[in-house]
Coordinates of C-alpha atoms in Angstrom, one line a residue:
X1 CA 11.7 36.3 -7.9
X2 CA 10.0 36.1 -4.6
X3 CA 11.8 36.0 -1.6
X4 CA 9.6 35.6 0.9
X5 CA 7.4 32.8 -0.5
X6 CA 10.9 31.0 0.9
X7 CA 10.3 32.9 4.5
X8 CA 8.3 30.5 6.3
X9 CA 10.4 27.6 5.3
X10 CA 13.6 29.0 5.9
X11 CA 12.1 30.1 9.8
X12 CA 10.8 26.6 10.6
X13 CA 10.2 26.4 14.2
X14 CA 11.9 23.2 15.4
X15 CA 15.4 24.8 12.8
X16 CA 15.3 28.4 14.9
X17 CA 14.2 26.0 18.0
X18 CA 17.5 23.8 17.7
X19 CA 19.6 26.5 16.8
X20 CA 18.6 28.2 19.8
X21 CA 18.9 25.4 22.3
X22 CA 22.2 24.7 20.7
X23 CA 23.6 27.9 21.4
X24 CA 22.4 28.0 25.1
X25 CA 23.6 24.7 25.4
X26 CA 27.3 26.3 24.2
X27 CA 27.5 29.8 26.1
X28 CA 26.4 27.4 29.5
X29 CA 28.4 25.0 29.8
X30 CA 32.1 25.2 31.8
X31 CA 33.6 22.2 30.9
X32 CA 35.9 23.1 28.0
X33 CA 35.8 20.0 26.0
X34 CA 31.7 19.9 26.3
X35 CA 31.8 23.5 25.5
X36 CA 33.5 23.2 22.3
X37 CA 31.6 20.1 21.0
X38 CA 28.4 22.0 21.3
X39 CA 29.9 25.2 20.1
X40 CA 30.4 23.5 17.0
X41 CA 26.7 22.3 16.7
X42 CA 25.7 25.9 17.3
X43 CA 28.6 27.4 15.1
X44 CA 27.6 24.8 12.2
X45 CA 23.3 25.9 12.7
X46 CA 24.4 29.4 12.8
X47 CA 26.7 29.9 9.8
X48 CA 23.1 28.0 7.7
X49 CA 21.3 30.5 8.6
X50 CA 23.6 33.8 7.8
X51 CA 24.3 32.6 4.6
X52 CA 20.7 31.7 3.9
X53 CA 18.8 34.4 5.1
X54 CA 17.8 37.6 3.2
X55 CA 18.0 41.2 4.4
X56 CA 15.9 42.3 1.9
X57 CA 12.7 40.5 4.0
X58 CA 12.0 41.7 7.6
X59 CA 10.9 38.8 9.0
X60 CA 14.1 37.0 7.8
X61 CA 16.3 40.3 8.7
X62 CA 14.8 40.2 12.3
X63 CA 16.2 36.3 12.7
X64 CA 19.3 36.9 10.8
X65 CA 20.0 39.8 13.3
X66 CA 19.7 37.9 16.1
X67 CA 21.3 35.0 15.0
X68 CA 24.2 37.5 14.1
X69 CA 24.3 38.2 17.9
X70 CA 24.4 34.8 18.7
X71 CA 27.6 34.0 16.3
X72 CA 29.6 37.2 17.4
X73 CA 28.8 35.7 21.1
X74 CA 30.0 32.1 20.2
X75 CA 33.3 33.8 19.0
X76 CA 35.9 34.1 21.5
X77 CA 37.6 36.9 19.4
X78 CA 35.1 39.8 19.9
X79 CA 34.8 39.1 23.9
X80 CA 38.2 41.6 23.1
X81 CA 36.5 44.0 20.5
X82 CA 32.7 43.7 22.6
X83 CA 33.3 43.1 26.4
X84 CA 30.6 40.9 28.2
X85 CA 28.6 40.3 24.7
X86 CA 28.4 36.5 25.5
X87 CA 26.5 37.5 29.1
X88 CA 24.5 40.1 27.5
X89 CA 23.2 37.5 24.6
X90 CA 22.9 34.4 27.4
X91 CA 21.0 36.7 29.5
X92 CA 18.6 38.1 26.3
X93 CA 18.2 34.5 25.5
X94 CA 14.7 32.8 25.6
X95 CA 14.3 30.7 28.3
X96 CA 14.2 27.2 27.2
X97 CA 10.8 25.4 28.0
X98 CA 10.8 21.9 29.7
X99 CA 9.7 20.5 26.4
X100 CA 12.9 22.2 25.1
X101 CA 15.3 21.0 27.2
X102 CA 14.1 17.5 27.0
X103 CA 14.3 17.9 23.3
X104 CA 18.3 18.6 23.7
X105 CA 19.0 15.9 26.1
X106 CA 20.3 13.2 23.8
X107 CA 19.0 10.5 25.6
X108 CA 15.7 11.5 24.6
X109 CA 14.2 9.8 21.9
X110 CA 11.8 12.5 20.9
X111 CA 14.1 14.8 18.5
X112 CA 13.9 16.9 15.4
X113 CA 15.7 15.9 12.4
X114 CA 18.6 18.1 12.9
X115 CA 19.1 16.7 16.7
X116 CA 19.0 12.8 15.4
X117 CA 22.0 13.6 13.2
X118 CA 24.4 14.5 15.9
X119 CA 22.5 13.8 19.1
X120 CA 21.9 10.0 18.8
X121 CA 23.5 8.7 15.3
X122 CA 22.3 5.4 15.6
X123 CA 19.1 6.3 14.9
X124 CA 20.4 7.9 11.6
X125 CA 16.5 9.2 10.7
X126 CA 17.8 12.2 9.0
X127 CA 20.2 9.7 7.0
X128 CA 17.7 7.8 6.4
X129 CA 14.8 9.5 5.9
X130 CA 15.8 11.9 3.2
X131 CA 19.0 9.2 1.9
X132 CA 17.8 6.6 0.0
X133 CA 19.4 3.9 -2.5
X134 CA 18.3 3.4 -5.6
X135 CA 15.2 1.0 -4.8
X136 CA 13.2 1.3 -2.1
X137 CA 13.2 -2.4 -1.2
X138 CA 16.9 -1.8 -0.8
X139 CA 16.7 1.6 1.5
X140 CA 14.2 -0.4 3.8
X141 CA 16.7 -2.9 4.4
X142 CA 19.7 -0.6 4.9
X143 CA 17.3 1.1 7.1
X144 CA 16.3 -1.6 9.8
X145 CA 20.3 -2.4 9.4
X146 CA 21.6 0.9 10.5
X147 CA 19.7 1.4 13.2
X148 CA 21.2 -2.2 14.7
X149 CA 24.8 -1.3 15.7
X150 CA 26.9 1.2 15.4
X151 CA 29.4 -1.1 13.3
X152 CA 26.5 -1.1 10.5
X153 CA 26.1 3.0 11.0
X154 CA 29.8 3.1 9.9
X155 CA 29.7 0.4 7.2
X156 CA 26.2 2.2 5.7
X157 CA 26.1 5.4 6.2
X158 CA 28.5 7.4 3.4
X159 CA 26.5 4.9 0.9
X160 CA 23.1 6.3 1.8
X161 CA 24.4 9.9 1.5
X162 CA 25.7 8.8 -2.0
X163 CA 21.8 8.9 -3.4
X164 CA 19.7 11.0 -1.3
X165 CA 15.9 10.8 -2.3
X166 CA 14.4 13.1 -4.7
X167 CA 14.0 16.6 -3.3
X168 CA 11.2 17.7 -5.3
X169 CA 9.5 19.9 -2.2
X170 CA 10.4 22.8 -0.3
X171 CA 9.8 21.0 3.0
X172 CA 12.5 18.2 2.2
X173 CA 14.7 20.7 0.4
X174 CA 15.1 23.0 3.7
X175 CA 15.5 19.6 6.1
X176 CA 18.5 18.4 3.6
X177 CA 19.9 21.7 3.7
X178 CA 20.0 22.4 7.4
X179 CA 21.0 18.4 8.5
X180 CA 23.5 18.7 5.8
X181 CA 24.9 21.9 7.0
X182 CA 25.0 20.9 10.5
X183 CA 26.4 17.5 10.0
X184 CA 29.9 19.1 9.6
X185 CA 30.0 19.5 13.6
X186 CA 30.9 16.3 14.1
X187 CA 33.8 16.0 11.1
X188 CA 33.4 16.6 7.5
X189 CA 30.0 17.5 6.8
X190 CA 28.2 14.6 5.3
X191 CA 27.4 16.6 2.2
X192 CA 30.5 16.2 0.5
X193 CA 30.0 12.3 -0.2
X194 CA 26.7 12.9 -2.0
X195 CA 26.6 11.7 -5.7
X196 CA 23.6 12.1 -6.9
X197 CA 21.2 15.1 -6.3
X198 CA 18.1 15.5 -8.2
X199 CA 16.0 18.5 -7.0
X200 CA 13.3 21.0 -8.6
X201 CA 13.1 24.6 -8.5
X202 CA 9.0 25.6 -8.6
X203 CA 7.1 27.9 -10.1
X204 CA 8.5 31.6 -10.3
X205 CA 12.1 30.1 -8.3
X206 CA 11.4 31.4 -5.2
X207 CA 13.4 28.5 -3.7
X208 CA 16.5 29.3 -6.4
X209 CA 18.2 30.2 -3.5
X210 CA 18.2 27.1 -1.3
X211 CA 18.7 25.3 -4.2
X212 CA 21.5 27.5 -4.9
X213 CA 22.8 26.9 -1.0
X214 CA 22.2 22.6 -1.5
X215 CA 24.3 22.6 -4.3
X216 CA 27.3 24.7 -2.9
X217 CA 26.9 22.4 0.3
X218 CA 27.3 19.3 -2.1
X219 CA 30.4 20.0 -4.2
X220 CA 31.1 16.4 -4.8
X221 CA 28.2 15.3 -7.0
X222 CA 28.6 14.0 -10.3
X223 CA 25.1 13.4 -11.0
X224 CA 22.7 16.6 -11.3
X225 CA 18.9 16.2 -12.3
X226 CA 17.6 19.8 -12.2
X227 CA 13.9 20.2 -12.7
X228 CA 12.1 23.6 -13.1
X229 CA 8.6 23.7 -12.2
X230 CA 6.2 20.8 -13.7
X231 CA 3.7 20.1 -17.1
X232 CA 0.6 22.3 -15.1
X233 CA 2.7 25.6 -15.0
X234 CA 1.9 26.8 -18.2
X235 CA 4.2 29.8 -19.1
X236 CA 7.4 30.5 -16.9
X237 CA 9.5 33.7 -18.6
X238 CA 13.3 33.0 -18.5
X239 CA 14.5 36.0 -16.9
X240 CA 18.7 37.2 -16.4
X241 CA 18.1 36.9 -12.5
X242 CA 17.3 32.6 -13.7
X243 CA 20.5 32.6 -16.0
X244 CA 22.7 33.6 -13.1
X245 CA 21.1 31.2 -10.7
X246 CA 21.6 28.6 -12.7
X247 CA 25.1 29.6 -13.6
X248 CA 25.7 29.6 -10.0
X249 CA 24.0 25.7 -9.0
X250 CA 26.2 24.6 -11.8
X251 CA 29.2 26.3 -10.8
X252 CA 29.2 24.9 -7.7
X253 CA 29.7 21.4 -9.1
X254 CA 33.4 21.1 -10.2
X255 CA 32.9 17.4 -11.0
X256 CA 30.1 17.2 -12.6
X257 CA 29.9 14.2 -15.1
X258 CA 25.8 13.9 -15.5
X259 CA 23.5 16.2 -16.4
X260 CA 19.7 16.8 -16.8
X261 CA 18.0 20.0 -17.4
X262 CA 14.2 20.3 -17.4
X263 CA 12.0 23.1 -17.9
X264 CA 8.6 22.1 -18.2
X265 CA 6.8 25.0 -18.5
X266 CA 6.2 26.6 -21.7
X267 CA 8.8 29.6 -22.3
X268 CA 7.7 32.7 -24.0
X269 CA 10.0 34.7 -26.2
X270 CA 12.5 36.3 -24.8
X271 CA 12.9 39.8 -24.4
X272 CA 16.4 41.6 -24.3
X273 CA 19.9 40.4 -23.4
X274 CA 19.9 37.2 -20.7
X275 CA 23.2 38.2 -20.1
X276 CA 25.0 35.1 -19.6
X277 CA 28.4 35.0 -17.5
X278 CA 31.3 34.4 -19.7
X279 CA 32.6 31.5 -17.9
X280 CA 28.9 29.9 -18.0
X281 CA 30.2 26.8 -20.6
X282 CA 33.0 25.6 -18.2
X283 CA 30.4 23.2 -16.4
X284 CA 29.7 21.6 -19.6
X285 CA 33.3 20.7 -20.7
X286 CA 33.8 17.9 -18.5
X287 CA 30.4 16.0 -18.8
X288 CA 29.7 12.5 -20.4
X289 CA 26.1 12.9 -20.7
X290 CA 23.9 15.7 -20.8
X291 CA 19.5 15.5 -21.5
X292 CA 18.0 18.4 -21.9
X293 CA 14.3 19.6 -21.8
X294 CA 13.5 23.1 -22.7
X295 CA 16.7 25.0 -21.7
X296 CA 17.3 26.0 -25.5
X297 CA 17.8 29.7 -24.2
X298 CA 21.1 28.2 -22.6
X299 CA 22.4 26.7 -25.9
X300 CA 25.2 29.0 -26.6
X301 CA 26.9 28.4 -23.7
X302 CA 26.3 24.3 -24.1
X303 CA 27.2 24.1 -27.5
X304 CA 30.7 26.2 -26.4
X305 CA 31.5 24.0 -23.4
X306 CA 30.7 20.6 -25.1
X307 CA 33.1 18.5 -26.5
X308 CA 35.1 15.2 -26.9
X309 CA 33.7 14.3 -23.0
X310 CA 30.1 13.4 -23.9
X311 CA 28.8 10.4 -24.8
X312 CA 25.5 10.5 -24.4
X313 CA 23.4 13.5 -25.8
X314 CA 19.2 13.8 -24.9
X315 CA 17.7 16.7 -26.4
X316 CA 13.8 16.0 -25.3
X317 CA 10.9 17.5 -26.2
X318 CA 10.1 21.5 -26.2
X319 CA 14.2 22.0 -26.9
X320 CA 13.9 23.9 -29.8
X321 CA 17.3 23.3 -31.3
X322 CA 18.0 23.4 -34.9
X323 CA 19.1 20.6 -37.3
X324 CA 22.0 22.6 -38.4
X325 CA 23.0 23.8 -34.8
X326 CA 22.9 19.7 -33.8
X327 CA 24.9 18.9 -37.0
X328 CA 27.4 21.4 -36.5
X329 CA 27.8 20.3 -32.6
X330 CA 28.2 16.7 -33.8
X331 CA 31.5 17.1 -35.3
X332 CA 33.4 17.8 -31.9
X333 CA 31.7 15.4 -30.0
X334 CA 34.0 12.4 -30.7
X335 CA 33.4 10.1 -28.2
X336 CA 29.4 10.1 -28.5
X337 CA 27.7 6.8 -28.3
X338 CA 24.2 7.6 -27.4
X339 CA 22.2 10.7 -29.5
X340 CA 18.1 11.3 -28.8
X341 CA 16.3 14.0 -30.8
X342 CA 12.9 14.4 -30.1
X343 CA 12.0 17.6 -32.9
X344 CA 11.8 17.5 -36.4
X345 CA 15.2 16.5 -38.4
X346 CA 16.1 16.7 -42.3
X347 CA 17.6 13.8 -44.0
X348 CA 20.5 16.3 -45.2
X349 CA 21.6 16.9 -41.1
X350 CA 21.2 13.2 -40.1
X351 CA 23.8 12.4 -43.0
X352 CA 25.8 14.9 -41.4
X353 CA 25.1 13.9 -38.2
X354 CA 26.0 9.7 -39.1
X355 CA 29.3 11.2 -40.8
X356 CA 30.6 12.7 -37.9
X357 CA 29.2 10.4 -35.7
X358 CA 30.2 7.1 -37.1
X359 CA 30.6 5.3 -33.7
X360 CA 27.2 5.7 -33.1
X361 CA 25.6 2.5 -30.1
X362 CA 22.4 4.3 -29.3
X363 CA 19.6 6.9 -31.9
X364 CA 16.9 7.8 -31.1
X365 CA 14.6 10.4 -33.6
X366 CA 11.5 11.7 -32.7
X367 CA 9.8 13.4 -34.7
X368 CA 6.5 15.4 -33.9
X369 CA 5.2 15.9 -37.7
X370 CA 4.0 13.4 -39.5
X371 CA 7.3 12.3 -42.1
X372 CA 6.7 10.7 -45.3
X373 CA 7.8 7.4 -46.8
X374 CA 10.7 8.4 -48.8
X375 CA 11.8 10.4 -45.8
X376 CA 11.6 7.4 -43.4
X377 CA 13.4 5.1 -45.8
X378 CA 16.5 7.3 -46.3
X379 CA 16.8 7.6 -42.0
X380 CA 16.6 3.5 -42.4
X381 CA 19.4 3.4 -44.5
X382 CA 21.6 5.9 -43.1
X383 CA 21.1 4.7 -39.7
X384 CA 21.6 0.9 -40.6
X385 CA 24.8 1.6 -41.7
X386 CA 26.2 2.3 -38.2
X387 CA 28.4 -0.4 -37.9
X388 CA 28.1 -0.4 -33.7
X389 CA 24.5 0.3 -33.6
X390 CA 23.3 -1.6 -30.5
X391 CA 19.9 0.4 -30.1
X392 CA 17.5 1.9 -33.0
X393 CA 13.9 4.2 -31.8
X394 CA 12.6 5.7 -35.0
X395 CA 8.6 6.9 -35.2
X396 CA 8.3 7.3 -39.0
X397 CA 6.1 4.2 -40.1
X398 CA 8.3 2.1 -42.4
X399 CA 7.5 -1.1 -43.9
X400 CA 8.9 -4.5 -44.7
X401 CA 11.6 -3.3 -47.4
X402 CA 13.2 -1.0 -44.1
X403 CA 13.0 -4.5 -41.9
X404 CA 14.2 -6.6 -44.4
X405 CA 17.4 -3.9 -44.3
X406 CA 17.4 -3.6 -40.9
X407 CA 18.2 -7.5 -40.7
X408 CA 20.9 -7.0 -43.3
X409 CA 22.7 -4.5 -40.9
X410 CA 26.0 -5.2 -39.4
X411 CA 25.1 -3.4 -36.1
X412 CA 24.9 -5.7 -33.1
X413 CA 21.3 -4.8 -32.5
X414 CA 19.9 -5.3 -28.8
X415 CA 16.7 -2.5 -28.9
X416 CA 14.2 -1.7 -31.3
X417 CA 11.4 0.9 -31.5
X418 CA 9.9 1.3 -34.1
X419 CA 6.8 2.2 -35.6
X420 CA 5.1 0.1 -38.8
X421 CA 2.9 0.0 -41.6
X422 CA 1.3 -2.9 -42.9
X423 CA 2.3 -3.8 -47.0
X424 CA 1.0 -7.4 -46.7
X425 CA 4.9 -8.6 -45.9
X426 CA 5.1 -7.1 -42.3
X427 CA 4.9 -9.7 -40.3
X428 CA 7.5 -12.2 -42.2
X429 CA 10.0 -9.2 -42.5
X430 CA 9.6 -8.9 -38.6
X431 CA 10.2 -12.2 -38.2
X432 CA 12.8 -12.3 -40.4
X433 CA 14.5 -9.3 -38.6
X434 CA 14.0 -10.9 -34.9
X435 CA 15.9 -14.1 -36.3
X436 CA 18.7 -12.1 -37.5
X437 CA 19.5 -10.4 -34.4
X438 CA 18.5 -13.1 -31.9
X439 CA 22.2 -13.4 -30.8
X440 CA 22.0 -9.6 -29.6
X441 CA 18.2 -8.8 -29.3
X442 CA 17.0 -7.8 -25.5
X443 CA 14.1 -5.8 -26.2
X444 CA 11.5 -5.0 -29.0
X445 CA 9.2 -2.4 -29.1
X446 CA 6.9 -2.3 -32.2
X447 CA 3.7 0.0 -32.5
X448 CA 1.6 0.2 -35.9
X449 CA 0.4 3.0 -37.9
X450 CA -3.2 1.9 -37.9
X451 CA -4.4 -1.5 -36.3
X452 CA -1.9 -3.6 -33.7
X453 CA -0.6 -7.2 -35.2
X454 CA -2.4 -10.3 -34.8
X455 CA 0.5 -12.5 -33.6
X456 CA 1.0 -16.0 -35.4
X457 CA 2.9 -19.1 -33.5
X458 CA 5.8 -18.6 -36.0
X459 CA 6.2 -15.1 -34.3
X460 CA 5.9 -15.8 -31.1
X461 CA 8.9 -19.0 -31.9
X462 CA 10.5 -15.9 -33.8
X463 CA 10.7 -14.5 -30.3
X464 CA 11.2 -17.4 -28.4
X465 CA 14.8 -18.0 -30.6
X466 CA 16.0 -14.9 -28.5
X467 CA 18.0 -16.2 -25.2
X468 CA 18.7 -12.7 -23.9
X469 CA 15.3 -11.4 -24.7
X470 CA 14.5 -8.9 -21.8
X471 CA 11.0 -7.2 -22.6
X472 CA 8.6 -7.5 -25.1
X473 CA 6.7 -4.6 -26.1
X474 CA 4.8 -4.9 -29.0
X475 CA 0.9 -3.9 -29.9
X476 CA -0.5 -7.4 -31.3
X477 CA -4.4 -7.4 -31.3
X478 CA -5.9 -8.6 -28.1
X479 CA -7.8 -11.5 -29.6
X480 CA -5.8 -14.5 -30.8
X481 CA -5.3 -18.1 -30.8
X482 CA -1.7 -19.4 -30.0
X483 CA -0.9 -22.7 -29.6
X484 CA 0.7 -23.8 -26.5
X485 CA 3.8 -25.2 -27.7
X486 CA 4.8 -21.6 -29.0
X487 CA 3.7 -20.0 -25.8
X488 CA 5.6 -22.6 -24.0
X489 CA 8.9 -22.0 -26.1
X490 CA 8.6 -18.3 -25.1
X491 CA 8.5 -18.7 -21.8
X492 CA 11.0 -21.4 -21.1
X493 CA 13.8 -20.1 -24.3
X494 CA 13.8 -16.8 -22.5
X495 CA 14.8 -16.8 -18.8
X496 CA 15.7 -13.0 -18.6
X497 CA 12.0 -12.1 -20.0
X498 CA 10.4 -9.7 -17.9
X499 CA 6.3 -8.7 -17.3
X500 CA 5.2 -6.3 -19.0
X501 CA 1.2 -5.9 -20.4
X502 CA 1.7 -6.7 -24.2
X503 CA 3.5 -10.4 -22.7
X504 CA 0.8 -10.9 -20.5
X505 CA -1.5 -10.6 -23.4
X506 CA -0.1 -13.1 -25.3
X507 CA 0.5 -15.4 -22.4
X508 CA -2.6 -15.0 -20.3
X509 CA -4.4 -18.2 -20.8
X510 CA -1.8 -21.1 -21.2
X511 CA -1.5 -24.1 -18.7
X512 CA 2.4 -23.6 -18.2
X513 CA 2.4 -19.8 -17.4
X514 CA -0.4 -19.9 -15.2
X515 CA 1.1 -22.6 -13.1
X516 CA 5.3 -22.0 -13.0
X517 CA 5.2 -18.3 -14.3
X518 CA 2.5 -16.2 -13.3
X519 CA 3.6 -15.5 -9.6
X520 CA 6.8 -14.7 -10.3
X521 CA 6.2 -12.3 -13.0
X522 CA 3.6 -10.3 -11.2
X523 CA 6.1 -10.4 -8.2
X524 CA 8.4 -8.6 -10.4
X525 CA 5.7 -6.2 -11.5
X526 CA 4.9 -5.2 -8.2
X527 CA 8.6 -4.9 -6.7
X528 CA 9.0 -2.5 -10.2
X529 CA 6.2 -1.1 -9.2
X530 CA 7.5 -0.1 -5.3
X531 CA 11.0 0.9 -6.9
X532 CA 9.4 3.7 -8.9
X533 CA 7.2 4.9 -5.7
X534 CA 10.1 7.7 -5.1
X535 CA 11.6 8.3 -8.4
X536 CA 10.0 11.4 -8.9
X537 CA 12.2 13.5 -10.8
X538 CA 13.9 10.3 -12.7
X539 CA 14.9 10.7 -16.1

């Protein structure tokens, strides 16, 4: 790996600029209680960088000299071991500009991101800027809030640091680091109440070992999305020096609780030993959910640290895990609710898989070979036989004989995916299915083998006898011709329904939606819409 790809990040101007000024600011001043209080901004800046910075690169080795200097100066011990160091280092000290100073005055207005987070907290623009909530809707209000009062700083500000915003570039991954890092000047460094971190590592992991640094500097989170490079990469070898940086990002997360690996890149074959740390399964042995994406290379050390903890198991595309390895896993994981397989099962592991797993709320099987109908009819039966199945997403095409036992099921049913093929029955087994789980049903999501369904009024009232109905996702032709009254039960039986394209088709048109619903559902589109704007690296 690279390191100086990371150089010109880690040597940002205004970061060596405040660092400086900071440590000025602290071999200056004579009052003692001033003196201290800057000494630990300086101390704080200082220790980022000398446990940042590589030797190996002269440029970085040049700074992390000097910076050394500047430490050993701040450190009252070695005026005994090196006599008149703190002179020699004031005295070899740039001289600040005007520019400069102003920038360190904190009634000045005009700060770096670093200064805001001790200087003037009121502002909070570090907090804010790289500390989001979950919706953006909801960060722009804490935002204007926080920078009101200092009473609504206090009352906001550990909640922001709970969800910081996706760090999916260098640029915002350095600024997290360093305001992170120096935050700890004024009390416990606000690092330790973040949550949630979801982060990427690019091409080559150059910046493995910032993102190594973030996550020592966040020990608290319980919530880890960990992307490595994106879809336009193409290959990316897994190499021993990547196994031991990711051994050390998740070692540094004791309570861990979430997980998501991605590696989207394509991974060649592997060539001689990874050699992977012996302790490398203890992050796994306390998680509840774990989704994986490539990262198959990894598996022995997953499979040896999961266990009765998990409850909800992802393994996504490109994770080329075996239907035996998946079977034999399943039997010590006996608290799993939730299980997603996107790759190619046999019937004889997901009768394995139901045995052991006989709890079983959420399934999910993808598969990316075309199945055929006897194979899609035994996965029908098996699955429907989960007594606590809540959620079913199958793409085999199955017919109206799998509906028609589907509606017979005893599982509490509340989403459906699911793929069909039309025998001539389809639609009255689908409607026959939709009224049997209308007490549970929230969302249905139905695609078709060849041609989309041309929906019928007794449908759409199929439909409309669901109260909880949330989202309606299925392909009907675009061309048909409802009656009102159908349309109208829809709309007014189903107060939780939310837009989405396929219920504007079928509503687009009628009197009743165009004049009580149409604003408020493309009102929720659009506020769905500015929600997603910053989930980048969402699962």
């Amino acid at each position: 790996m690279t390191a100086t790809q990371l150089t010109p990040y880690l040597l940002d101007k205004s970061l060596i600029e405040y660092t400086t000024v900071a440590t000025i600011e602290a071999l200056r001043l004579s009052d003692p209680v001033l003196q201290e209080q800057t000494k630990q901004k300086a101390a704080c800046a200082l220790q980022f960088f000398l446990s940042i910075l590589d030797p190996s690169s002269e440029e970085e080795r040049r700074q992390l000299k000097i910076f050394q200097s500047y430490y050993a100066a701040l450190n009252g011990k070695s005026e005994a071991l090196y006599p008149g160091l703190a002179e020699k280092v004031l005295k070899d000290l740039p001289s600040p500009t005007k520019n400069t100073i102003e920038k360190s005055n904190p009634k000045t207005l005009d700060l770096t991101p670093a200064q805001h987070v001790l200087s003037l907290p009121d502002t909070l623009d570090v907090i804010f800027a790289h500390i989001p909530l979950l919706t953006k809707s909801d960060r722009d209000t804490f935002y204007h809030g926080a920078l009101t009062s200092h009473a609504f700083h206090n009352a906001t500000q550990l909640r922001l640091w709970r969800h910081p915003r996706d760090l999916n570039t260098v640029e915002q991954q350095i600024r997290f680091a360093f305001g992170t890092a120096i935050s700890g000047a004024s009390g416990d460094t606000l690092g330790l109440y973040v949550k949630r971190l979801r982060i990427r590592i690019v091409k080559g992991g150059w910046n493995a070992r910032l993102v190594e640094k973030i996550a020592a500097l966040v020990p608290g989170v319980v919530d880890l999305t960990l992307q490595w490079g994106d879809s336009e990469d193409g290959v990316e070898p897994v190499t021993p020096m990547s196994v031991a940086s990711l051994h050390k990002i998740l070692s540094s997360l004791p309570n861990l609780k979430h997980l998501y690996l991605a590696k989207f890149a394509y991974t060649p074959d592997i060539e001689g030993n990874l050699q992977i740390p012996a302790d490398a399964h203890i992050p796994f042995m306390k998680l509840e959910s774990l989704q994986l994406y490539d990262f198959h290379w990894y598996w022995p050390p997953i499979s040896h640290g999961l266990g009765s903890a998990l409850k909800v198991f992802d393994i996504g595309y490109g994770t080329a895990i075996s239907g035996d390895q998946i079977a034999e896993l399943s039997s010590k994981l006996t608290s799993l609710t939730t299980l997603r397989i996107t790759s190619n099962v046999e019937i004889r592991h997901i009768r394995n898989i139901v045995k052991n797993l006989a709890k079983l709320e959420h399934v999910e099987i993808t598969n990316f070979t075309e199945v055929d109908d006897e194979y899609c009819a035994a996965v029908i039966v098996l699955l429907a036989n989960l007594e606590s199945l809540k959620e079913l997403c199958f793409n085999g095409a199955i017919g109206s004989t799998q509906l028609r036992v589907l509606a017979d099921s005893p599982g509490p049913l509340e989403e459906i995916s699911l793929k069909l093929k039309e025998d001539g029955e389809i639609s009255a087994a689908l409607e026959r299915l939709l009224r049997a789980k209308s007490e549970t049903l929230k969302g249905v999501e139905i695609s078709f083998y060849e041609d989309g369904l041309a929906p019928s009024d007794k449908l759409v009232e199929a439909l409309a006898s669901i109260p909880r109905l949330e989202r309606i996702l299925i392909n009907f032709q675009p061309v048909h011709a409802l009656s009102s009254s159908s349309v109208d039960k829809l709309l007014k039986q189903c107060p939780k329904l939310n837009w989405t394209s396929n219920l504007e088709d079928l509503v687009t048109g009628n009197s009743l939606y165009e004049k009580e619903y149409k604003v408020r559902f493309e009102r929720e589109r659009d506020e769905n819409l500015k929600a997603m704007e910053e989930d980048i690296l969402g699962r």
